[in-house]
XYZ file of C-alpha atoms in Angstrom:
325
model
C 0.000 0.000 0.000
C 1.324 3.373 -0.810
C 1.414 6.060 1.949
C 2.437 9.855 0.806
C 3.706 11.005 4.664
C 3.878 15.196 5.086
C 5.853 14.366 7.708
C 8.651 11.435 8.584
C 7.144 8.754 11.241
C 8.257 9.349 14.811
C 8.432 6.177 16.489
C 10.100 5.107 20.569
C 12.746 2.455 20.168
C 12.809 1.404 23.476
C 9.522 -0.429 22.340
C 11.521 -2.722 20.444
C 14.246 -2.914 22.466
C 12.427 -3.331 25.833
C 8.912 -3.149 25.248
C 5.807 -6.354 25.031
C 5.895 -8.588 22.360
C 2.874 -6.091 21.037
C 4.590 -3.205 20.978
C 7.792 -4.963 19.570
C 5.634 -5.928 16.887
C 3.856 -2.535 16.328
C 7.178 -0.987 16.193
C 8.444 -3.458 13.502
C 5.454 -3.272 11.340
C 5.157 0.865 11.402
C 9.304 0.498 10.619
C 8.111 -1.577 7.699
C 5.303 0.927 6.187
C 8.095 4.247 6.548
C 10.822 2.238 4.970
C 8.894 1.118 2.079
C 7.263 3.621 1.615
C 9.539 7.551 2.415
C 12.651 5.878 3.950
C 13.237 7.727 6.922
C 12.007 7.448 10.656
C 12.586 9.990 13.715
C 13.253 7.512 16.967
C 13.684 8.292 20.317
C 15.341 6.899 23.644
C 18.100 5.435 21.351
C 20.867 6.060 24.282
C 22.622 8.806 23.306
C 22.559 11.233 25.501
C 22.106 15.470 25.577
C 25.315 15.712 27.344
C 26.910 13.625 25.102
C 25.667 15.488 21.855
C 26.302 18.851 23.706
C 30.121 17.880 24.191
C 30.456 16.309 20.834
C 29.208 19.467 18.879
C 30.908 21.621 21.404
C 34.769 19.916 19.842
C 33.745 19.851 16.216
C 32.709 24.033 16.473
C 35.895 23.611 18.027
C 37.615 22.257 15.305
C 36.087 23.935 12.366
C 36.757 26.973 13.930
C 40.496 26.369 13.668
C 42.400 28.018 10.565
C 42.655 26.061 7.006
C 46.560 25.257 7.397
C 45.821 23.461 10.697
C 42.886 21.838 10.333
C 44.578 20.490 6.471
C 47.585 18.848 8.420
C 44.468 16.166 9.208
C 43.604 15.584 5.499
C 44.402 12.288 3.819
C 43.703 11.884 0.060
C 45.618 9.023 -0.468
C 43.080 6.763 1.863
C 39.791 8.240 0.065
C 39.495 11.307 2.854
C 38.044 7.818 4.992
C 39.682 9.091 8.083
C 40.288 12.746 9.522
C 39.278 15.801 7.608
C 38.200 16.656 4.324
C 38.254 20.640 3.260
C 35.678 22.893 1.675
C 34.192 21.453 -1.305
C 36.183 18.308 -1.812
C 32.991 16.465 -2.261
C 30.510 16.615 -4.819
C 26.899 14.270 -5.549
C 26.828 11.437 -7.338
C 25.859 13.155 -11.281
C 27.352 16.767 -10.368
C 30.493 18.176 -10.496
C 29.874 21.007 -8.345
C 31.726 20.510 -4.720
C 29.406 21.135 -1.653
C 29.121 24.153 0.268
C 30.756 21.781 3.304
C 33.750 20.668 4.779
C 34.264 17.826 7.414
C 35.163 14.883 9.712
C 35.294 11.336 9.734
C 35.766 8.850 12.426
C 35.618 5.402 11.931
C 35.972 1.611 13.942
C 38.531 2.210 16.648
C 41.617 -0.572 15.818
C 42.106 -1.359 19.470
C 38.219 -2.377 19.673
C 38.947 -5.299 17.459
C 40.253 -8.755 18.186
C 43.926 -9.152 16.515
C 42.404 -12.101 14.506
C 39.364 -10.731 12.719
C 41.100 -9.525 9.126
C 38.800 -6.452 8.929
C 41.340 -5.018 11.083
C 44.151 -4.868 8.225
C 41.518 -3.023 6.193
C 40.858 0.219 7.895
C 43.155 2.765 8.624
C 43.903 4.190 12.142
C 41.384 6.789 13.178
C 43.237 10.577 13.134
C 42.902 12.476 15.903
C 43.737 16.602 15.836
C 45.969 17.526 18.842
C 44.286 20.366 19.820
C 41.533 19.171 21.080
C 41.980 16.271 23.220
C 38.767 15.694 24.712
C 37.103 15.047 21.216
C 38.533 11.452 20.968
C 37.272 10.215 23.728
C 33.433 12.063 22.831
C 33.923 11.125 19.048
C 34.635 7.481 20.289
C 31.425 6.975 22.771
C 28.952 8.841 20.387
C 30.313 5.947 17.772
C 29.725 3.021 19.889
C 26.141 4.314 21.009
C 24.918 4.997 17.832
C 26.700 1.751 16.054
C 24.368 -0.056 19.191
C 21.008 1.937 18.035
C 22.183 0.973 14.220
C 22.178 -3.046 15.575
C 18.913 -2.856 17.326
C 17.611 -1.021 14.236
C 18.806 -3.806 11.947
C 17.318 -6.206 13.753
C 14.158 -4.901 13.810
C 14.714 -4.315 9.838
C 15.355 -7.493 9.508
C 12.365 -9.130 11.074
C 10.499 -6.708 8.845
C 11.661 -8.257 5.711
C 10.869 -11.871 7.851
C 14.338 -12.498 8.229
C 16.293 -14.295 11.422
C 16.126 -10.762 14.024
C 20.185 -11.289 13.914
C 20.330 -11.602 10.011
C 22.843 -8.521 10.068
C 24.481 -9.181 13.410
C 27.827 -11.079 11.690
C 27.599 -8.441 8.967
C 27.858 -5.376 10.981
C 30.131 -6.868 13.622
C 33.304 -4.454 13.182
C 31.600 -2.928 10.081
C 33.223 0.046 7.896
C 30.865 2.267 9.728
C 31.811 6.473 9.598
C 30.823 8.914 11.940
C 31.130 12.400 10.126
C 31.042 15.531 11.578
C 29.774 18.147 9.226
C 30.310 21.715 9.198
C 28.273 23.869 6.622
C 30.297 27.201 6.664
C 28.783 30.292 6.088
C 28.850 32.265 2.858
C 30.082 35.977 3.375
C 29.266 36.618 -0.032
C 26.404 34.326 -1.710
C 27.321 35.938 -5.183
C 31.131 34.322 -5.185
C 29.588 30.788 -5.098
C 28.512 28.724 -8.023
C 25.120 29.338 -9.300
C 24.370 25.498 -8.012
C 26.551 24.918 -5.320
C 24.422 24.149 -2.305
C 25.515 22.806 1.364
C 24.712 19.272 -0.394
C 23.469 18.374 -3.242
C 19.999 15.994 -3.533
C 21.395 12.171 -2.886
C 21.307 9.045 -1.196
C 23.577 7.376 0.861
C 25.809 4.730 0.464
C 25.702 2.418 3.748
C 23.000 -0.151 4.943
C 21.082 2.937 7.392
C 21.779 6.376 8.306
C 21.457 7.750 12.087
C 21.504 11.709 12.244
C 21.618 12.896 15.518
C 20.108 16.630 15.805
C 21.014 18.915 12.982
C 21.255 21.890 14.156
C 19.410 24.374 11.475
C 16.785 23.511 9.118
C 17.483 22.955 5.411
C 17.327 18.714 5.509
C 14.596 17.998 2.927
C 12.892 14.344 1.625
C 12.376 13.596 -1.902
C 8.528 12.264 -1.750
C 7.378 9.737 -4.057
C 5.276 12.550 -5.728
C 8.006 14.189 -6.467
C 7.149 17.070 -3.395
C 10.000 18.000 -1.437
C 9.223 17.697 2.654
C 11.320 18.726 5.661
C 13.076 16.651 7.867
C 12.544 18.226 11.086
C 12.944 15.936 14.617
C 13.050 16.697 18.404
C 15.655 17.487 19.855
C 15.638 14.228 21.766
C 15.000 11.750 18.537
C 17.381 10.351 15.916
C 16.483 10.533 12.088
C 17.714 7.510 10.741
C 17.449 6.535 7.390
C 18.074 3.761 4.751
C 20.866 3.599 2.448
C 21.596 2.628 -1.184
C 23.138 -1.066 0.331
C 19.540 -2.052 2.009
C 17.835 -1.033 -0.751
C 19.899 -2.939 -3.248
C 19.905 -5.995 -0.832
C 16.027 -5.853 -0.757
C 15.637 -5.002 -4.421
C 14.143 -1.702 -3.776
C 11.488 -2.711 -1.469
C 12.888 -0.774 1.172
C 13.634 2.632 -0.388
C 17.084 5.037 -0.119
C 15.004 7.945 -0.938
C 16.910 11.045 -2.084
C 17.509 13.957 0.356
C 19.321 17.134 0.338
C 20.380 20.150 2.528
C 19.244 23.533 0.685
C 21.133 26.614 1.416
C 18.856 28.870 3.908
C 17.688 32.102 3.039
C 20.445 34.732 1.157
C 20.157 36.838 4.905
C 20.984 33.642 6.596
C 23.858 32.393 4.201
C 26.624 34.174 6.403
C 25.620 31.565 9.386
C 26.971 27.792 9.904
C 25.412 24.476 10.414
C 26.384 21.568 11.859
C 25.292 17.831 11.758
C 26.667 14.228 12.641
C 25.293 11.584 10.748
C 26.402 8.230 11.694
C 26.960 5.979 8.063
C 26.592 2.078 9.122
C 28.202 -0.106 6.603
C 28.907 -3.558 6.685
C 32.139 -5.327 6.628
C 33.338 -5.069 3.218
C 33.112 -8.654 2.148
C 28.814 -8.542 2.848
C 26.941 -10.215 0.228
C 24.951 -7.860 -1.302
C 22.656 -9.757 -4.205
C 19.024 -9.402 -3.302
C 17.297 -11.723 -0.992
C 15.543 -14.182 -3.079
C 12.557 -13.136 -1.093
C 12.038 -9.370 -2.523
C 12.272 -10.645 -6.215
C 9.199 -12.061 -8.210
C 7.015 -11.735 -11.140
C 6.049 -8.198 -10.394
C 9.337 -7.104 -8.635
C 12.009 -8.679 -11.162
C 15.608 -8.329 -9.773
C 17.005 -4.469 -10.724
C 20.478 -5.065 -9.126
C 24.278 -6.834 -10.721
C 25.381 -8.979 -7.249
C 27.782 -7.235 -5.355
C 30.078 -7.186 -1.842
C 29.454 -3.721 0.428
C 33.590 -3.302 -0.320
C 32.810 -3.051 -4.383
C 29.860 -1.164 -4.501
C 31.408 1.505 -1.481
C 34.376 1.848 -3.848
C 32.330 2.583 -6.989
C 30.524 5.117 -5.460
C 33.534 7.288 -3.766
C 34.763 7.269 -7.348
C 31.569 9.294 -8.388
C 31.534 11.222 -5.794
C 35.308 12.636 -6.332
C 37.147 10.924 -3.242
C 38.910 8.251 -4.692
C 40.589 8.659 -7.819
């Protein structure tokens, strides 16, 4: 059935994660309508805290707020910009060449977090951490965990969704490629230097299996409705938006849907302010199986997708979007 929402579903994952067997099955079926239908939830009580999010933003204004030569001694083409910082319109959408009106972070799986003999841990790089702020490891680090936790619990109720084993993703996601990416959109002193279509980023969809976005902190996030209508994203203060990505929608052959979003710049009078958001990417390890489950494909829904691993598809797309070369 086909539901246009004006608004994204706001839904309480503690019913899922603690709740009856009712509501656990209330909260996976009204998962199940949003993702098949816009793509996007709010949630709340997902255990990350205020403090926590308070600290966290407080380093990365912090950071920004540092001048270009320091803040570029953290920037690392040759590993894909994957870890540590990546300047003012490095990145561009998938179709455009026109960089984005934003610079930015990335963290990624801590090294010492994972056992000497899983061989993920050859794959990643070491996680870069700028000197002159000390405190934002240690923040960076526990925001990562929590939200990698709220990714699990929202992957299992995903999976039994699609009527999968509730663990289906568990062995998939254990040590996964996930990013945590602080985002600064810096202001424009003079909107008339910039492109005629730059904008703080460009309508896409992401890569990874689900997005978690913890509170952005200006309006401008907007949802790409089946009707073609553009709708804001806007959430409490206390909820997480969280998404899914281009991987869960090619592993369920488009049943669940990676709908396109996009941050528009705000008014010309509001152009000389920042924003700042931390979305939370959760990928796989690299070597997931990505063909579509036999169980989304049939007469009506023929398979759309070429079989894949997570580690071949991620690679593709940070080709098109200019950070690998």
């Amino acid at each position: 059935m086909e539901i246009l929402f004006d608004e994204i579903p706001s839904l309480d994952l503690a019913d899922f994660t603690s709740g009856t067997p009712a509501q656990k099955a209330t909260f996976v079926q009204k998962l199940g309508e949003a993702y098949q239908n816009i793509g996007f939830v709010a949630i709340k009580n997902h255990g990350l805290s205020q403090d926590l999010q308070d600290r966290l933003y407080g380093s990365i204004k912090d950071f920004f707020s540092l001048s270009d030569d320091i803040k570029t001694k953290y920037e690392k083409p040759e590993i894909g910009f994957q870890r540590g910082y990546t300047g003012k319109g490095k990145e561009h959408a998938k179709g455009r060449n026109t960089g984005d009106l934003k610079e930015f972070y990335h963290v990624g799986q801590e090294l010492s977090r994972i056992p000497d003999a899983d061989p993920i841990k050859s794959e990643y790089p070491s996680n870069i951490w700028p000197s002159e702020l000390p405190e934002f490891q240690n923040d960076a680090n526990e925001a990562y965990r929590t939200l990698e936790s709220a990714g699990k619990a929202m992957l299992q109720a995903i999976a039994l969704s699609l009527n999968l084993d509730e663990y289906y993703f568990e062995d998939k996601v254990a040590h996964g490629n996930s990013i945590l990416r602080q985002i600064h959109y810096f202001p424009i002193e003079n909107p008339d230097e910039v492109p005629a279509d730059a904008v703080r980023a460009a309508e896409h969809g992401d890569i990874n299996l689900i997005t978690l976005l913890m509170g952005a902190s200006a309006d401008g996030l907007q949802v790409l409705r089946k009707d073609g209508k553009w709708i804001p994203i806007t959430a409490l203060p206390d909820q997480l938006v969280v998404n899914v990505g281009d991987m869960l929608e090619r592993l369920t052959n488009k049943k669940l849907k990676s709908t396109i979003h996009r941050v528009v710049n705000p008014p010309r009078e509001k152009m000389n302010t920042s924003r700042y958001s931390i979305p939370f990417f959760m990928h796989p390890r690299s070597e997931m199986d990505l063909t579509c489950l036999e169980s989304c494909i049939d007469a009506e829904h023929p398979k759309q997708f070429e079989d894949a691993t997570a580690g071949e598809f991620l690679e593709e797309r940070l080709r098109e979007l200019g950070l690998r070369k």
